[in-house]
PDB file of C-alpha atoms in Angstrom:
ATOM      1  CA  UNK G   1     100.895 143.608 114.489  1.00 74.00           C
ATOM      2  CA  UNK G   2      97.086 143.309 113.946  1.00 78.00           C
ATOM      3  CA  UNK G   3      97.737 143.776 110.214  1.00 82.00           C
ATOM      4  CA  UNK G   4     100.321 141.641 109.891  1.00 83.00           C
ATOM      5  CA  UNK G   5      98.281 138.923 111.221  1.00 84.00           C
ATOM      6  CA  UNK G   6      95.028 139.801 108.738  1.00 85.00           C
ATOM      7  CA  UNK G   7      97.909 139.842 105.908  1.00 88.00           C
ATOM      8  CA  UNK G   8      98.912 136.529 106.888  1.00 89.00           C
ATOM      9  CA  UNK G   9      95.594 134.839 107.211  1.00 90.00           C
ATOM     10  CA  UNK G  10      94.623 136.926 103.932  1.00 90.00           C
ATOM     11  CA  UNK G  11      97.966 134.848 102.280  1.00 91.00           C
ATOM     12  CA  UNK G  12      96.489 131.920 103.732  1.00 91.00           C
ATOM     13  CA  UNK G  13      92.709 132.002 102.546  1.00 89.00           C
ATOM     14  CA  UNK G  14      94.104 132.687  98.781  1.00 90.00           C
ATOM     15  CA  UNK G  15      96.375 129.941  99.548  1.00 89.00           C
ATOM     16  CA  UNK G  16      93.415 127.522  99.855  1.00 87.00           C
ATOM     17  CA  UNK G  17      92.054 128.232  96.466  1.00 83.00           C
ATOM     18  CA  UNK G  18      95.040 129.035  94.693  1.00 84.00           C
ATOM     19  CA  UNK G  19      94.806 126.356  91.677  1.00 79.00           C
ATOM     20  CA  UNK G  20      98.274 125.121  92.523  1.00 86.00           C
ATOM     21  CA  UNK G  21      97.255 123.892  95.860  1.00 85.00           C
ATOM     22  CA  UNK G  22      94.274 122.093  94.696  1.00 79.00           C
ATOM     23  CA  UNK G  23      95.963 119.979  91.974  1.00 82.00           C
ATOM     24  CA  UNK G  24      98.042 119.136  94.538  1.00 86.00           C
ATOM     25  CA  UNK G  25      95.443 118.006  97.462  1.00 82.00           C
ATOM     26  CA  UNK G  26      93.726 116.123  94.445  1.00 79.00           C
ATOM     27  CA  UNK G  27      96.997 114.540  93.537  1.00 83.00           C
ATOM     28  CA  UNK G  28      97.446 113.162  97.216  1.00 82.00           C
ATOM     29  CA  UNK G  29      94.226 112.412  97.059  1.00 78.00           C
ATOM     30  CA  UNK G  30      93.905 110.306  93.803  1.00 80.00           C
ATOM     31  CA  UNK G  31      97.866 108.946  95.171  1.00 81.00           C
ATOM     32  CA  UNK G  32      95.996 107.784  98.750  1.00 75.00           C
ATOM     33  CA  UNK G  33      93.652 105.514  96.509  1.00 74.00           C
ATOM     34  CA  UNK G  34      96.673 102.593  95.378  1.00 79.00           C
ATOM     35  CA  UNK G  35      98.214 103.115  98.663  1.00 76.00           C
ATOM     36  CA  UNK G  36      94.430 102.343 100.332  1.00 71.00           C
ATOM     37  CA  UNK G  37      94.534  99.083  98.142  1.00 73.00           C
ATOM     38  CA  UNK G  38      97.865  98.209  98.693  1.00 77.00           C
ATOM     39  CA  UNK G  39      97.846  98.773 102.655  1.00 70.00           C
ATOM     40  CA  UNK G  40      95.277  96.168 102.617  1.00 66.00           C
ATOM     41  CA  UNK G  41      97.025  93.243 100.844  1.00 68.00           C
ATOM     42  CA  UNK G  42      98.064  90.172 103.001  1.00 66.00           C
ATOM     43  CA  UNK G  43     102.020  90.289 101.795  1.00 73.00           C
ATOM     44  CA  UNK G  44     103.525  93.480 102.982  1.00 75.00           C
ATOM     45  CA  UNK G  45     107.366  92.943 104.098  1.00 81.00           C
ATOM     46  CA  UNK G  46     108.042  95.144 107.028  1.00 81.00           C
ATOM     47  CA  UNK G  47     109.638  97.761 104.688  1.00 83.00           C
ATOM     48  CA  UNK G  48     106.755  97.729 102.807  1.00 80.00           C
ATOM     49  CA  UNK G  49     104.430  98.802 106.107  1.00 77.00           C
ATOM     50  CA  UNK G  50     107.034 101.510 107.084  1.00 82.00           C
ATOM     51  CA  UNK G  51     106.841 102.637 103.610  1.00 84.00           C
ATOM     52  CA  UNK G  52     103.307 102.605 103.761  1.00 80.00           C
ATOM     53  CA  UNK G  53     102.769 104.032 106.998  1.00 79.00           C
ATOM     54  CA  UNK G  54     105.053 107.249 106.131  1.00 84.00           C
ATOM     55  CA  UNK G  55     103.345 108.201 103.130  1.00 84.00           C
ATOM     56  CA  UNK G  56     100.356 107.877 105.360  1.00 80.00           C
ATOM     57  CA  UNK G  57     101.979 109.883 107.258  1.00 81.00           C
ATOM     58  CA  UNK G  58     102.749 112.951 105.205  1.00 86.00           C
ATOM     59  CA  UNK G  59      99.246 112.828 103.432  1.00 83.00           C
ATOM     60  CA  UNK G  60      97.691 113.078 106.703  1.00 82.00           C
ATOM     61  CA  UNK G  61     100.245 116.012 108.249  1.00 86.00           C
ATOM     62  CA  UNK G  62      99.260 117.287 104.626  1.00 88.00           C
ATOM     63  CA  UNK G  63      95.128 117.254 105.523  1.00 85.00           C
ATOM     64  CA  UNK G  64      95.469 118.595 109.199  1.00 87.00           C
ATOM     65  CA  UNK G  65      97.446 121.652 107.887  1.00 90.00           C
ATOM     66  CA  UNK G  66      94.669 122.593 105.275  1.00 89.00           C
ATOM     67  CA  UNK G  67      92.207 121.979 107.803  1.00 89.00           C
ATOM     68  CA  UNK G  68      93.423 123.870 110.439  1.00 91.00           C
ATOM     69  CA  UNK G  69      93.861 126.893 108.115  1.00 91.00           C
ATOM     70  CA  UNK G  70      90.632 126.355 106.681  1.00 90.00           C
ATOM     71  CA  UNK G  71      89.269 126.721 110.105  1.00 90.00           C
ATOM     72  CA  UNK G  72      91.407 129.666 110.903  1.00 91.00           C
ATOM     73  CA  UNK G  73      90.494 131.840 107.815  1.00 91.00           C
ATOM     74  CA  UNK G  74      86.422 130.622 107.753  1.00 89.00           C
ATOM     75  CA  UNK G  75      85.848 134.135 108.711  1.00 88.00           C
ATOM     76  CA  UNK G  76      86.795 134.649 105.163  1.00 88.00           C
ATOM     77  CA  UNK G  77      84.928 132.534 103.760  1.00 85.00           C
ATOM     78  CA  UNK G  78      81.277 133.564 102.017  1.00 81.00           C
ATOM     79  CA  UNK G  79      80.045 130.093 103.810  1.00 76.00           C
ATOM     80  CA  UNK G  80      81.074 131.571 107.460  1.00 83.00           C
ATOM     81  CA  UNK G  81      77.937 132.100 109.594  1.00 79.00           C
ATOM     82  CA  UNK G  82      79.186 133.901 112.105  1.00 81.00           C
ATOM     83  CA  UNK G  83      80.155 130.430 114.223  1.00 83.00           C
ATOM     84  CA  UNK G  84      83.369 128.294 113.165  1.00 86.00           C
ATOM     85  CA  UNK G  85      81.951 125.045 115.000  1.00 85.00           C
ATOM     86  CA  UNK G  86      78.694 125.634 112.469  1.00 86.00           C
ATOM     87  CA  UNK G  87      81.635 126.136 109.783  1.00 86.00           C
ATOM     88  CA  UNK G  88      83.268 123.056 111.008  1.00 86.00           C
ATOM     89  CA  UNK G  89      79.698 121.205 111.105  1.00 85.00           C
ATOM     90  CA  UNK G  90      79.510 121.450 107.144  1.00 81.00           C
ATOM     91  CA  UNK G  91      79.744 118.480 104.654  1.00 75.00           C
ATOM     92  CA  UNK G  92      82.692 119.391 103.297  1.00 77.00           C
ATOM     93  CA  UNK G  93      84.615 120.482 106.827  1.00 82.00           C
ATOM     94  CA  UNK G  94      83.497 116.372 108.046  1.00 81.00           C
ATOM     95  CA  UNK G  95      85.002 114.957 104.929  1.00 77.00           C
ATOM     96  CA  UNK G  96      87.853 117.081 105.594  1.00 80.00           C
ATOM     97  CA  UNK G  97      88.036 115.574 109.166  1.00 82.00           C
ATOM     98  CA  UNK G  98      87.438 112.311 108.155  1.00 75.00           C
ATOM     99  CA  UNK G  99      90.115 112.422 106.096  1.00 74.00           C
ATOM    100  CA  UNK G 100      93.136 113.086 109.105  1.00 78.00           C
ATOM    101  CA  UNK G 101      91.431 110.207 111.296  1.00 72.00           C
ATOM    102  CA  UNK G 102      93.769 108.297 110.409  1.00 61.00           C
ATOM    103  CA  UNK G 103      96.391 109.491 112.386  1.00 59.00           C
ATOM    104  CA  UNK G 104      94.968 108.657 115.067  1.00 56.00           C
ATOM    105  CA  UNK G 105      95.643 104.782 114.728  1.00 52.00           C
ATOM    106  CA  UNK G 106      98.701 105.006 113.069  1.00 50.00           C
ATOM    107  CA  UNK G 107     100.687 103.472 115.965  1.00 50.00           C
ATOM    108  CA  UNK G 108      97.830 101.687 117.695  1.00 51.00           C
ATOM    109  CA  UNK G 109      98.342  98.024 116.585  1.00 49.00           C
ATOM    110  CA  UNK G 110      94.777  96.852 117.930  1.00 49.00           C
ATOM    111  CA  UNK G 111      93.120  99.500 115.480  1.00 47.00           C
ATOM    112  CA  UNK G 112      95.538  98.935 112.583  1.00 49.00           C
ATOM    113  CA  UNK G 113      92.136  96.903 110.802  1.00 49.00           C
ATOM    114  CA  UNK G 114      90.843 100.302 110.334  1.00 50.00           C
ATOM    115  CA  UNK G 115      93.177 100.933 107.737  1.00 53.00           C
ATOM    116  CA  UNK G 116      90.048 101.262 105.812  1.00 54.00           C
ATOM    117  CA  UNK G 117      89.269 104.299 107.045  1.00 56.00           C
ATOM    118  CA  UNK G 118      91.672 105.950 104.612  1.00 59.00           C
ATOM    119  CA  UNK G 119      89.354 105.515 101.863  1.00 60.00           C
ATOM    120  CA  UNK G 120      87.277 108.138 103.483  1.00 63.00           C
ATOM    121  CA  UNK G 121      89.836 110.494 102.012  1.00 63.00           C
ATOM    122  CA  UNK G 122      88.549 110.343  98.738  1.00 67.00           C
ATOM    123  CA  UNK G 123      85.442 111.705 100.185  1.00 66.00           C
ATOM    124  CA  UNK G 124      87.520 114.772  99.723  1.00 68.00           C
ATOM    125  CA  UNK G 125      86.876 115.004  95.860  1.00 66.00           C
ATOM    126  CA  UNK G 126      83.601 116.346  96.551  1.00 64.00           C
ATOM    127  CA  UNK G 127      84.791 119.460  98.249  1.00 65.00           C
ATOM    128  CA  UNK G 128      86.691 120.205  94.226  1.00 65.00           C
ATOM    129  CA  UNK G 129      84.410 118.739  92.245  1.00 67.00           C
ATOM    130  CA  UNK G 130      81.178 120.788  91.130  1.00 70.00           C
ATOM    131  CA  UNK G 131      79.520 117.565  89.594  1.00 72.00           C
ATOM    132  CA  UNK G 132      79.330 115.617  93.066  1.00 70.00           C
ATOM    133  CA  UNK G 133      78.470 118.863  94.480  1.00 72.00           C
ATOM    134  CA  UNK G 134      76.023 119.257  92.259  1.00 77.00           C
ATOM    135  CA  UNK G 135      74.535 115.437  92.935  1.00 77.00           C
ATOM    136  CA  UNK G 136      74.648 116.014  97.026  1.00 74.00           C
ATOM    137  CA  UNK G 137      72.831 118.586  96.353  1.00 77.00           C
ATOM    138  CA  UNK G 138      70.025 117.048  94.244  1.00 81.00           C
ATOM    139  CA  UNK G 139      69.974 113.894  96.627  1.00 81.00           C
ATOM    140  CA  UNK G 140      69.595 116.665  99.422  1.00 79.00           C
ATOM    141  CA  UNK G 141      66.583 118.729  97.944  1.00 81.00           C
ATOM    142  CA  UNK G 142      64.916 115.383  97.093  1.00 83.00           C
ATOM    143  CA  UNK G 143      65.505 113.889 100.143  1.00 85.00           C
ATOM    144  CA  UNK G 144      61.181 113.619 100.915  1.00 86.00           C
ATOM    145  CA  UNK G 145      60.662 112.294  97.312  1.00 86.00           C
ATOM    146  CA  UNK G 146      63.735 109.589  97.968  1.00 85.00           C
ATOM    147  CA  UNK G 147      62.805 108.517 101.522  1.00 87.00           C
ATOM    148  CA  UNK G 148      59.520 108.070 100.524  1.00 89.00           C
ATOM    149  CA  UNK G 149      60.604 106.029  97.324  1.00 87.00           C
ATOM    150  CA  UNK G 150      62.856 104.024  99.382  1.00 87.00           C
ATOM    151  CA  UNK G 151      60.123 103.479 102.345  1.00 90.00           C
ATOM    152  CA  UNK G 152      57.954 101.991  99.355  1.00 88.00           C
ATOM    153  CA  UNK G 153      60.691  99.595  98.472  1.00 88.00           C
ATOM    154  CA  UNK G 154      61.625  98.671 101.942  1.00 88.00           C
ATOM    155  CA  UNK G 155      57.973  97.539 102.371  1.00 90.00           C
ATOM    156  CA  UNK G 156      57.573  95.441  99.329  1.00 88.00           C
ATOM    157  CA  UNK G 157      60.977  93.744  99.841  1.00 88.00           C
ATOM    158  CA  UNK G 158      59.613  92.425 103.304  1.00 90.00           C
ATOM    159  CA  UNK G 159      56.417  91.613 101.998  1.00 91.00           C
ATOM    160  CA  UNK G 160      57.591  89.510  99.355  1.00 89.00           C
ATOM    161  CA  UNK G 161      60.415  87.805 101.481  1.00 90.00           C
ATOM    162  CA  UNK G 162      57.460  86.527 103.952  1.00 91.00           C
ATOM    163  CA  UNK G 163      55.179  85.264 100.929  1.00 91.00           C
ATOM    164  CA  UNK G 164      58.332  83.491  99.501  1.00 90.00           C
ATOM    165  CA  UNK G 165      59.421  82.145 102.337  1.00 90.00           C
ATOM    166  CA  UNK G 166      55.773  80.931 103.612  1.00 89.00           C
ATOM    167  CA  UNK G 167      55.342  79.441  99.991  1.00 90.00           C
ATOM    168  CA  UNK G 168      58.819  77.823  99.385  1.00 89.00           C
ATOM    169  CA  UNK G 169      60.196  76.503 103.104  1.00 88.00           C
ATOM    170  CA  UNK G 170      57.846  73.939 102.543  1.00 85.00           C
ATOM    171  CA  UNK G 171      58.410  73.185  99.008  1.00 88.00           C
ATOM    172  CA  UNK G 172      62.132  73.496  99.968  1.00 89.00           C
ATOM    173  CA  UNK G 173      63.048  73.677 103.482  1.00 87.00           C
ATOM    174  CA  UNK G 174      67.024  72.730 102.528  1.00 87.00           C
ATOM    175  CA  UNK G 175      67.398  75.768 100.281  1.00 85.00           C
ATOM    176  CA  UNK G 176      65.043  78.494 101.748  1.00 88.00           C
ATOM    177  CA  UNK G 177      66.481  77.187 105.582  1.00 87.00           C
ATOM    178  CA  UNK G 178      64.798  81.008 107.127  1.00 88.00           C
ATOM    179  CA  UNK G 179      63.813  84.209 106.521  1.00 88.00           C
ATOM    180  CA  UNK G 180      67.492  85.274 105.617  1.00 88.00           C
ATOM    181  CA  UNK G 181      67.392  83.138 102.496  1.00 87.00           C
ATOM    182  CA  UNK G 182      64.039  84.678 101.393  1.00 88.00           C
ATOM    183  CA  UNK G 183      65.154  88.279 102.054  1.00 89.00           C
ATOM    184  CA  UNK G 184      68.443  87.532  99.752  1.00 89.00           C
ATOM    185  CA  UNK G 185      66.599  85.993  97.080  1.00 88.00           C
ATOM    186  CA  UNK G 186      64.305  88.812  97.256  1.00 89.00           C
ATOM    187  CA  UNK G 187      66.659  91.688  97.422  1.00 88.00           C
ATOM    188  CA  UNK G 188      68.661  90.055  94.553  1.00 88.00           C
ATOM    189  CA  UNK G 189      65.519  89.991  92.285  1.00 87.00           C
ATOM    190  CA  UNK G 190      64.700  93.246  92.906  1.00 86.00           C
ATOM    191  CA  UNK G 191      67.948  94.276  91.986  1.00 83.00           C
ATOM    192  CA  UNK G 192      67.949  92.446  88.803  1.00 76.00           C
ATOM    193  CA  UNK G 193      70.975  90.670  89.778  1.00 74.00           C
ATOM    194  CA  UNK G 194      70.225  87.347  90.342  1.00 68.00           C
ATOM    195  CA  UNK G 195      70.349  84.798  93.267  1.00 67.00           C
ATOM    196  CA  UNK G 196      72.477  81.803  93.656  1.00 73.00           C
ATOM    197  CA  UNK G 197      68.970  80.183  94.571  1.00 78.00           C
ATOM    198  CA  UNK G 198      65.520  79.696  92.726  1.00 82.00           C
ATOM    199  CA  UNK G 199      61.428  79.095  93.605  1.00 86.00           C
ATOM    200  CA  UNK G 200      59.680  76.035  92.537  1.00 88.00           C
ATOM    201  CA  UNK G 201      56.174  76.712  93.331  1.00 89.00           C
ATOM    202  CA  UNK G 202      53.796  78.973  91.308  1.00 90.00           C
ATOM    203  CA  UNK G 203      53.279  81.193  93.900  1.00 89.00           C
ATOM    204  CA  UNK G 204      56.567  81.515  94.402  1.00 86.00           C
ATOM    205  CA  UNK G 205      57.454  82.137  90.395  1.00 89.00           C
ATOM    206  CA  UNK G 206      54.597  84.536  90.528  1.00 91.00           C
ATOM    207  CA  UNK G 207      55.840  86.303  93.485  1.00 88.00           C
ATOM    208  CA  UNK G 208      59.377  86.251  91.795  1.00 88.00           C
ATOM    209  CA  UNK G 209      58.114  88.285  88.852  1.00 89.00           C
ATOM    210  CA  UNK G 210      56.186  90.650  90.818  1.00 89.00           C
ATOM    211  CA  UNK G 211      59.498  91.274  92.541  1.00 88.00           C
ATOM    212  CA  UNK G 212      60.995  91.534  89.586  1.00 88.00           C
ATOM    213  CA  UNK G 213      58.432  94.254  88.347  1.00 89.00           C
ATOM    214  CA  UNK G 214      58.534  96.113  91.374  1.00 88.00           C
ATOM    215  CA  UNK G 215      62.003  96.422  91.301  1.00 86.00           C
ATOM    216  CA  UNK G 216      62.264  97.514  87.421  1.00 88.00           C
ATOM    217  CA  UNK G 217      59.293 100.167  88.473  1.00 88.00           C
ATOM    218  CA  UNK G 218      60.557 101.561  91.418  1.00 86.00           C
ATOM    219  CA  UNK G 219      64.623 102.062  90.297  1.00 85.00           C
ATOM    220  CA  UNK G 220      62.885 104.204  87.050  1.00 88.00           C
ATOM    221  CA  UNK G 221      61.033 106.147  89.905  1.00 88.00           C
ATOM    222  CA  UNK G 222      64.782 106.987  91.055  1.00 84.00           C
ATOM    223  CA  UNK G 223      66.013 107.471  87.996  1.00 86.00           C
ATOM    224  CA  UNK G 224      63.087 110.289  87.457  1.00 88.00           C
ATOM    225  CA  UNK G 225      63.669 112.003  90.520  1.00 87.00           C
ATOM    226  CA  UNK G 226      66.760 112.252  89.839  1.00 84.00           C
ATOM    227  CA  UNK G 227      66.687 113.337  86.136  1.00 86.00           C
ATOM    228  CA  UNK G 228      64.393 116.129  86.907  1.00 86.00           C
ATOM    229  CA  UNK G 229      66.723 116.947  90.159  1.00 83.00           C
ATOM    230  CA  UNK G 230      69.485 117.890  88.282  1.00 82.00           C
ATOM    231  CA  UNK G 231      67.644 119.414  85.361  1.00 85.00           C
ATOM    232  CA  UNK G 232      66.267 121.541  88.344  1.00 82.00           C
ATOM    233  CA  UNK G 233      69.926 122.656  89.971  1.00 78.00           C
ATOM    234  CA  UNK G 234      71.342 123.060  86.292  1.00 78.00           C
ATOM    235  CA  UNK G 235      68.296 125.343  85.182  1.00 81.00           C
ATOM    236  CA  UNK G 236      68.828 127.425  88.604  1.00 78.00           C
ATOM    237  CA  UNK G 237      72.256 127.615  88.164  1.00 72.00           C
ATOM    238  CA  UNK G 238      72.669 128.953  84.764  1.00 77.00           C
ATOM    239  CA  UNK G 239      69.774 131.551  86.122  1.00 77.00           C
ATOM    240  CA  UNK G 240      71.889 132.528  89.095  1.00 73.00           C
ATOM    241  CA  UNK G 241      74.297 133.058  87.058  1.00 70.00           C
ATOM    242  CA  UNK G 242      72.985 135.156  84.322  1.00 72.00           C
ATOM    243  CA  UNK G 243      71.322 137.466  86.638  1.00 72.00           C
ATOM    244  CA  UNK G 244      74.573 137.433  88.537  1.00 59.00           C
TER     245      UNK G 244
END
């Protein structure tokens, strides 16, 4: 009987990773993406909602099953600790749970607004996709380099949306009305996107360009930490697996 049961749970683990079974949890996966959009327009028929709420259904009957075996057979696994709550605890294990929430407000009318939730499903691309591995990873290592980069940013943002505000309430009290106003004018400078509102004053055009600056500065310090990130993980990979 006991080797029945490790034959079965064997069956199961190759089961998992059999390619087969991927293509198909990325199919539902990529399919839960229209039905995400569509759940959330304002002219669904009542067919349309029990349509809706069935293929919801199945996808999410779909999930639990692969996560309950995954859980099952994580002694199997070469990312098994010894613990299956510290197996459960990993990234991909959450996304995985994340992604049968849903079934949970299914047939609670009050929480049927969280229909956004089934988005978090396509969280579940990361688990067969090396790429986004590959970036959580980077962002992960880099974590001290991007908090700190982000810390610098959140500083100068609030600095700048105090001088503009001091320097353009009074120039403009009906357009910068409070601090909110300054902080979106700000944060849409540094962004390079553009606000639906402008400075008059010199200080305040000076302060606009320095915002400016900062921003174009600071998103290239990004962009270096994470070029060199995944230059990093790609050198150490093809290493590992040359040696391997």
């Amino acid at each position: 009987m006991l080797e029945l049961y490790r034959k079965i749970k064997k069956r199961a683990y190759a089961l998992l990773n059999a390619g087969w079974f991927v293509s198909f949890i990325l199919v539902l996966i990529f399919l839960n993406i229209p039905l995400s959009i569509f759940s959330l327009s304002g002219s669904l028929t009542p067919d349309d909602i029990i349509a809706i709420e069935f293929c919801d259904l199945l996808i999410t009957i779909v999930f639990s099953i692969e996560y309950i075996l995954r859980l099952w057979t994580a002694d199997l696994s070469p990312y098994y600790k010894g613990s299956r709550l510290r197996f459960a605890l990993r990234p991909e294990m959450i996304i995985d749970f994340l992604a049968i929430v849903p079934m949970v407000y299914i047939n609670i009318k009050p929480l049927r607004a969280l229909r956004f939730l089934r988005l978090f499903r396509i969280l579940k691309l990361v688990e067969y996709s090396q790429p986004l591995k590959l970036m959580l990873k980077v962002i992960y290592q880099n974590m001290d380099s991007l908090v700190t980069t982000a810390f610098v940013m959140g500083f100068l943002l609030t600095i700048n949306s105090f001088l503009i505000y001091y320097f353009e309430h009074t120039a403009q009290p009906e357009v910068f009305k409070n601090i909110y106003d300054a902080i979106w004018f700000t944060a849409m400078t540094f962004c390079q996107a553009g606000a639906d509102i402008s400075v008059v004053t010199q200080a305040g055009k000076f302060l606009k360009i320095l915002t400016a600056f900062s921003g174009i500065m600071l998103f290239a310090v990004y962009s270096g930490i994470f070029s060199s990130g995944f230059m990093n993980a790609r050198k150490a990979a093809k290493e590992k697996k040359e040696n391997a």
